Coordinates of C-alpha atoms in Angstrom, one line a residue:
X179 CA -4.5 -70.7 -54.1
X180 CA -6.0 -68.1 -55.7
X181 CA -9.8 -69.1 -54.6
X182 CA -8.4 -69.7 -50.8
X183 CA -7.5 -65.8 -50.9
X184 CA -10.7 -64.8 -52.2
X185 CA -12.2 -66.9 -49.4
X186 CA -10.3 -65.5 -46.8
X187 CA -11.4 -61.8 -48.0
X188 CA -15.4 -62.1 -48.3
X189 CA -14.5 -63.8 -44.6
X190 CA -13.1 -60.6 -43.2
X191 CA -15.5 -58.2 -45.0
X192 CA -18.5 -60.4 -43.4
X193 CA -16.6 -59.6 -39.7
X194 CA -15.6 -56.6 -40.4
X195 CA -17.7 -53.5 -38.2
X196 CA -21.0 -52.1 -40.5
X197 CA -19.9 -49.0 -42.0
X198 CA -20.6 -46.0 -40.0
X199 CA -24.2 -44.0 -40.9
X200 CA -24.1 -40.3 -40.2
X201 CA -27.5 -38.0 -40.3
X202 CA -28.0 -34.8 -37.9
X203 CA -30.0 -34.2 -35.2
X204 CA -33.9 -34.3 -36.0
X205 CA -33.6 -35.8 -39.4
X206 CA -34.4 -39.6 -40.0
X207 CA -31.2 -42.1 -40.8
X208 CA -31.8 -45.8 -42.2
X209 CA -29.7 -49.0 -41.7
X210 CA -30.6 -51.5 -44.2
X211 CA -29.5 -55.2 -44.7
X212 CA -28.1 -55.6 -41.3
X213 CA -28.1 -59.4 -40.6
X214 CA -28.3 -60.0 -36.6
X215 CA -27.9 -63.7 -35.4
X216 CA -30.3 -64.9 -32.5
X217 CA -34.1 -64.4 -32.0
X218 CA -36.2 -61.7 -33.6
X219 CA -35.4 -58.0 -32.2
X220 CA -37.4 -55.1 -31.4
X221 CA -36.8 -51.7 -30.2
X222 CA -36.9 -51.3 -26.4
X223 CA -40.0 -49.2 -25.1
X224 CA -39.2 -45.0 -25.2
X225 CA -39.9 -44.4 -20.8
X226 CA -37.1 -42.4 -20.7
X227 CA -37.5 -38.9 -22.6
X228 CA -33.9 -37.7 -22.4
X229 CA -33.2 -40.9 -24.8
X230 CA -30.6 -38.9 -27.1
X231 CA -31.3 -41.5 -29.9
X232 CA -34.4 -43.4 -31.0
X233 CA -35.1 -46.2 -32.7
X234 CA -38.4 -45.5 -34.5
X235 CA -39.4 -48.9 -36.2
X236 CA -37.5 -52.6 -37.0
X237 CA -38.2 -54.5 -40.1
X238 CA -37.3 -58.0 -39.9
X239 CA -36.9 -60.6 -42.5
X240 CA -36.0 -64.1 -42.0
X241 CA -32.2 -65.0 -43.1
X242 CA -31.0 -68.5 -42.1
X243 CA -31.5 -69.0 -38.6
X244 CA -30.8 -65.3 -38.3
X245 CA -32.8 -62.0 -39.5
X246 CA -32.0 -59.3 -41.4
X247 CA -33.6 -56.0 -40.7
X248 CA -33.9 -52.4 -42.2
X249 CA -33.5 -50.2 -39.0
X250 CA -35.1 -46.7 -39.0
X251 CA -33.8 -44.1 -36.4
X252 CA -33.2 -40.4 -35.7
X253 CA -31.0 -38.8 -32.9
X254 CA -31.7 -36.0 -30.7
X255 CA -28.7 -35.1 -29.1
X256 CA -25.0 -34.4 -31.2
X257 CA -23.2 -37.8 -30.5
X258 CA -21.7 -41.2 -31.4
X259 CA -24.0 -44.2 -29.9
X260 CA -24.7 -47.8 -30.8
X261 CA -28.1 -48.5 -31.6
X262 CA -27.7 -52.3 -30.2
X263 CA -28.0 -50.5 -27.1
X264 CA -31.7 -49.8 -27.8
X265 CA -33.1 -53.0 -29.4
X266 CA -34.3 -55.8 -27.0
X267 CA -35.5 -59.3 -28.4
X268 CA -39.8 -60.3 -29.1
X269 CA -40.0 -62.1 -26.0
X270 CA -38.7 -58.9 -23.7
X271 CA -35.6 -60.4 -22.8
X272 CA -32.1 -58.5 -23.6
X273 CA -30.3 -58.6 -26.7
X274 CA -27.1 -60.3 -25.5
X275 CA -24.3 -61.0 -28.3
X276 CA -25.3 -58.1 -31.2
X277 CA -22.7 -56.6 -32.9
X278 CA -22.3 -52.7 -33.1
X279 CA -24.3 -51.2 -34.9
X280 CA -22.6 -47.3 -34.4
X281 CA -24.3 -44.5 -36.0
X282 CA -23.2 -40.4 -35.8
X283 CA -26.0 -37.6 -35.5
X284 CA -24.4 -34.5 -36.2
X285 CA -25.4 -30.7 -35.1
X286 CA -27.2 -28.7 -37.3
X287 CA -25.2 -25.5 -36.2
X288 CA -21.8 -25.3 -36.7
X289 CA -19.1 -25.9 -34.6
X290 CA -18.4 -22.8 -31.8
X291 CA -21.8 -20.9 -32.9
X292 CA -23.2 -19.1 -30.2
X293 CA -26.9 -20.1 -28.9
X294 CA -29.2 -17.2 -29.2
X295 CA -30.4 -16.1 -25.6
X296 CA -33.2 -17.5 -24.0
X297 CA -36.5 -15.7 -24.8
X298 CA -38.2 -14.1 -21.7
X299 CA -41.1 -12.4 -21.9
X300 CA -42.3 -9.6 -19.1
X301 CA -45.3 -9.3 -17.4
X302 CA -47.4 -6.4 -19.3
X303 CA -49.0 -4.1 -17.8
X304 CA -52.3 -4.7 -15.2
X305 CA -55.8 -4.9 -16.3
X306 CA -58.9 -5.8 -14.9
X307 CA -58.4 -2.3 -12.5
X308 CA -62.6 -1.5 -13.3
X309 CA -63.2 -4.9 -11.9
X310 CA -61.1 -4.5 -8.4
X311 CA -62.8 -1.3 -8.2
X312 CA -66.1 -3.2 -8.1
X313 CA -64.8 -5.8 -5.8
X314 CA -63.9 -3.4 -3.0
X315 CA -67.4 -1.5 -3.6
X316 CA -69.1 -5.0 -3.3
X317 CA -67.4 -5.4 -0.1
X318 CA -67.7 -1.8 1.0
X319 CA -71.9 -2.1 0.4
X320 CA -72.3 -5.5 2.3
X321 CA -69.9 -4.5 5.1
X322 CA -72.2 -1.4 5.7
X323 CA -75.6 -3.6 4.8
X324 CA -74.3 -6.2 8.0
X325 CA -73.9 -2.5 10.4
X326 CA -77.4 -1.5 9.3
X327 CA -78.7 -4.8 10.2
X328 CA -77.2 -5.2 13.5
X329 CA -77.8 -1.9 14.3
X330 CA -81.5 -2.8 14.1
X331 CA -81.6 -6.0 15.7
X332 CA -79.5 -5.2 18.8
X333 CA -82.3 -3.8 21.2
X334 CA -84.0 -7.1 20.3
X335 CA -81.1 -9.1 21.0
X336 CA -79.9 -7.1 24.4
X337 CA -84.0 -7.5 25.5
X338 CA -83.3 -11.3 25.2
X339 CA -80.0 -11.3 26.5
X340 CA -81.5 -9.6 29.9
X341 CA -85.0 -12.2 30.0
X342 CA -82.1 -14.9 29.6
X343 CA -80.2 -13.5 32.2
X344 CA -83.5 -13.2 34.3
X345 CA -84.2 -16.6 34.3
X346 CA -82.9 -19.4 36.6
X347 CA -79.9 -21.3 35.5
X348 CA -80.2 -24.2 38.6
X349 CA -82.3 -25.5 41.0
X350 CA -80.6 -22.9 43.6
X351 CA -81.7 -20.4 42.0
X352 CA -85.4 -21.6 42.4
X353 CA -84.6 -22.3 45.7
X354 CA -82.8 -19.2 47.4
X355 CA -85.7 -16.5 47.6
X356 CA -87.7 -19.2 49.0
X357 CA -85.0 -19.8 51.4
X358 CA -83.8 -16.0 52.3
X359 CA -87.8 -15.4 52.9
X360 CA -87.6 -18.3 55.6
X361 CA -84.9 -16.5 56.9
X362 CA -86.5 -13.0 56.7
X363 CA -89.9 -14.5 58.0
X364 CA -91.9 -14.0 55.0
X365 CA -92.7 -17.6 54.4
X366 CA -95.8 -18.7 55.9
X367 CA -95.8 -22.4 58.1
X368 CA -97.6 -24.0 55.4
X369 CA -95.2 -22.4 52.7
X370 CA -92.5 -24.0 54.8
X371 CA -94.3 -27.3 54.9
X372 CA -94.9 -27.2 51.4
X373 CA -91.1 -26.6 50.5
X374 CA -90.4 -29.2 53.3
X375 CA -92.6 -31.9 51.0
X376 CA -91.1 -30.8 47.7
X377 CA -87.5 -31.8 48.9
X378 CA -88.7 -34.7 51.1
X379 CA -90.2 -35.6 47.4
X380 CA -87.4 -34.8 45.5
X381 CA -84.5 -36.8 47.6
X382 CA -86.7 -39.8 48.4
X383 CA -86.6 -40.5 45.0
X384 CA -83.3 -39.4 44.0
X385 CA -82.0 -41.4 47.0
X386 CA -83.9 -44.4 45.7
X387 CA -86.1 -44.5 48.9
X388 CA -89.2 -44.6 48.0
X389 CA -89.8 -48.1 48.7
X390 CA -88.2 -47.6 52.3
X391 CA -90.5 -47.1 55.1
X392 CA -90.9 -43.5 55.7
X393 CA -89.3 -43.1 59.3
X394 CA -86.1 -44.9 57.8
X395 CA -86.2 -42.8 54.5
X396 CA -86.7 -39.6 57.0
X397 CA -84.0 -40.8 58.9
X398 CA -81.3 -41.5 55.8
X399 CA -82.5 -38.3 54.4
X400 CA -81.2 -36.3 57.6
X401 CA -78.2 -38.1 57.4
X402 CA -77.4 -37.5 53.8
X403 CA -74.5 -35.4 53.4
X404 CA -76.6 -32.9 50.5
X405 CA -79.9 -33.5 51.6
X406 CA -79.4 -33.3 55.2
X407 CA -78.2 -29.3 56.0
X408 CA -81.7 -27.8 54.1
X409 CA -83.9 -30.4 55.4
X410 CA -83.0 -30.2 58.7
X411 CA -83.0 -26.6 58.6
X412 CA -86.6 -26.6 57.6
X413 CA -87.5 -28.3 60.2
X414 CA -85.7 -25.8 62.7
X415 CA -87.9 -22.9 60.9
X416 CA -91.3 -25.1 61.1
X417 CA -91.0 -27.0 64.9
X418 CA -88.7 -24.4 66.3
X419 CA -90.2 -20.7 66.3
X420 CA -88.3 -17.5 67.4
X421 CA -85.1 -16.9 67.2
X422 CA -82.5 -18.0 64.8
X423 CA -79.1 -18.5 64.6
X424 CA -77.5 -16.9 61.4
X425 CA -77.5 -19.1 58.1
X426 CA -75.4 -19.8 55.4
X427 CA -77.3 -19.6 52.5
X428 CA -74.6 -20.5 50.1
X429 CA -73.2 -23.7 51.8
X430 CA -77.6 -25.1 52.2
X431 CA -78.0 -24.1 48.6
X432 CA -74.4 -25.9 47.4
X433 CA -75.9 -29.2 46.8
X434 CA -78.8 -28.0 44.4
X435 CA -76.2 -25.8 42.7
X436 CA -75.5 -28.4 39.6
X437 CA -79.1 -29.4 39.0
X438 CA -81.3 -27.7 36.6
X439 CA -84.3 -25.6 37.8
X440 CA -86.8 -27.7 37.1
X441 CA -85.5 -31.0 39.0
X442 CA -87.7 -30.5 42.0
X443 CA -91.6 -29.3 41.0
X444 CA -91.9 -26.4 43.8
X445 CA -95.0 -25.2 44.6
X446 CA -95.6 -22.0 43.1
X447 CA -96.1 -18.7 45.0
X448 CA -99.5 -17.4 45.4
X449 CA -101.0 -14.7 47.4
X450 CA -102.6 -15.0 50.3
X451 CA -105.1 -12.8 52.1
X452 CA -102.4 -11.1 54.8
X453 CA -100.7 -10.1 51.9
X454 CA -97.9 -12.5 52.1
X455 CA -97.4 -15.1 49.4
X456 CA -98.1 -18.6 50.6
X457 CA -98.4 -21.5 49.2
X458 CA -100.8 -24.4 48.6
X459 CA -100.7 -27.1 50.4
X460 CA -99.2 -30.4 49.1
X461 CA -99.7 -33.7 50.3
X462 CA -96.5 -35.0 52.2
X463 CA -94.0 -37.8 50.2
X464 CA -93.7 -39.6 53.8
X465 CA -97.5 -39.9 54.3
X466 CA -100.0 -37.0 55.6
X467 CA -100.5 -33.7 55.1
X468 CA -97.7 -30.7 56.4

């Protein structure tokens, strides 16, 4: 009877809960002997840094079909936890079925002291003024060296700017002294002729018609919506003399408005001996002399 009772007691002691292990926050507590059925443990991975207890190594032994382990561990945060809660098995599967194994970490101050206040510390006071100082003269100097330059190199550029402004921007620009001399009757028959050719020249192959027979290309020419108003005005200054009735110099030069100035090779200006300028004569795109 006696042996049964002694029996029953080392039965209950082995289920009873381990005995609880207190230590304080930051210092190291130690579990030893702990026998845990199941697979070999380990302690999970630290990825979370608020952990408020950590198990910092597992030492196994084998015991039966079980393990006992001394179990190393310190606690961060004032608290009661179960350290079963942080141990996972070798293979990386969870520890199902562990007893608790409840530890205490304790604060180091007492209970109700006061935390000191948080230390802040102010701004002192501003150096580096010598340096801004010679920041603000480095601008200052280059600021004034870019006004002395430009200051120089403006008559240079406004020369350029008017020689740009001199020159022609478009094929109408080319194109409209030559036509208000016609008008005026400065322009020579054979300068007529010769500005008849360039343009014959110029639309016969801009209209694709230069393997056309050259009474049908004339005839296209005259007909052509852009091509047609200045050509056939030529021909009313060359075959027609006297008076005229007014032009519109604008609408004949519309069409050559968009082209640059050197798409048609007009004959340049010369002098002649009445004083005029003429100019020489070029043979015809159709065939011929003008």
């Amino acid at each position: 009877m006696l042996a049964f009772t002694g029996l029953l007691t080392a039965f209950a002691a082995a289920q009873a809960p381990a005995p609880l292990q207190e230590t304080t926050v930051g210092m190291p507590g130690r579990l030893e002997n702990v026998v845990l059925p199941g697979p070999e443990l380990e302690p999970t991975p630290r990825t979370d840094r608020k952990r408020p207890v950590v198990v910092q190594s597992l030492t196994a032994y084998p015991h039966g079909t079980a393990f006992r382990y001394d179990i190393e561990y310190y606690g961060l945060d004032p608290g009661t936890y179960n350290l079963a809660d942080y141990l996972r098995r070798k293979d990386g599967t969870p520890a199902a079925g562990l007893p608790p194994l409840t530890v205490t970490v304790n604060p180091v101050r007492p209970p109700g002291q006061v935390e000191p206040n948080e230390l802040t510390i102010d701004d002192g006071p501003r150096v580096g003024g010598y340096r801004l100082m010679l920041l603000v003269g480095g601008v200052v100097w280059g600021l004034g060296l870019l006004a002395i330059v430009g200051w120089m190199l403006w008559p240079l550029f406004r020369s350029e700017k008017r020689v740009a402004y001199g020159r022609p921007v478009s094929l109408a620009d080319r194109l409209r002294p030559l036509v208000e001399g016609a008008i005026a009757g400065k322009l020579s028959q054979p300068e007529l002729a010769g500005l008849e050719r360039t343009l014959l020249a110029y639309w016969r192959k801009r209209l694709n018609l230069e393997a056309v027979e050259p009474a049908e290309a004339m005839r296209q020419m005259r007909q052509h919506p852009d091509a047609g108003p200045l050509l056939g005005q030529l021909e009313t200054w060359l075959h027609k003399p006297g008076p005229h009735e007014p032009v519109d110099v604008a609408a004949l030069l519309r069409p050559y408005r968009d082209l640059p100035p050197d798409a048609a090779d007009l004959p340049p200006l010369v002098p002649s001996p009445l004083g005029r300028e003429r100019s020489p004569i070029v043979p015809s795109p159709l065939g011929g002399e003008g």
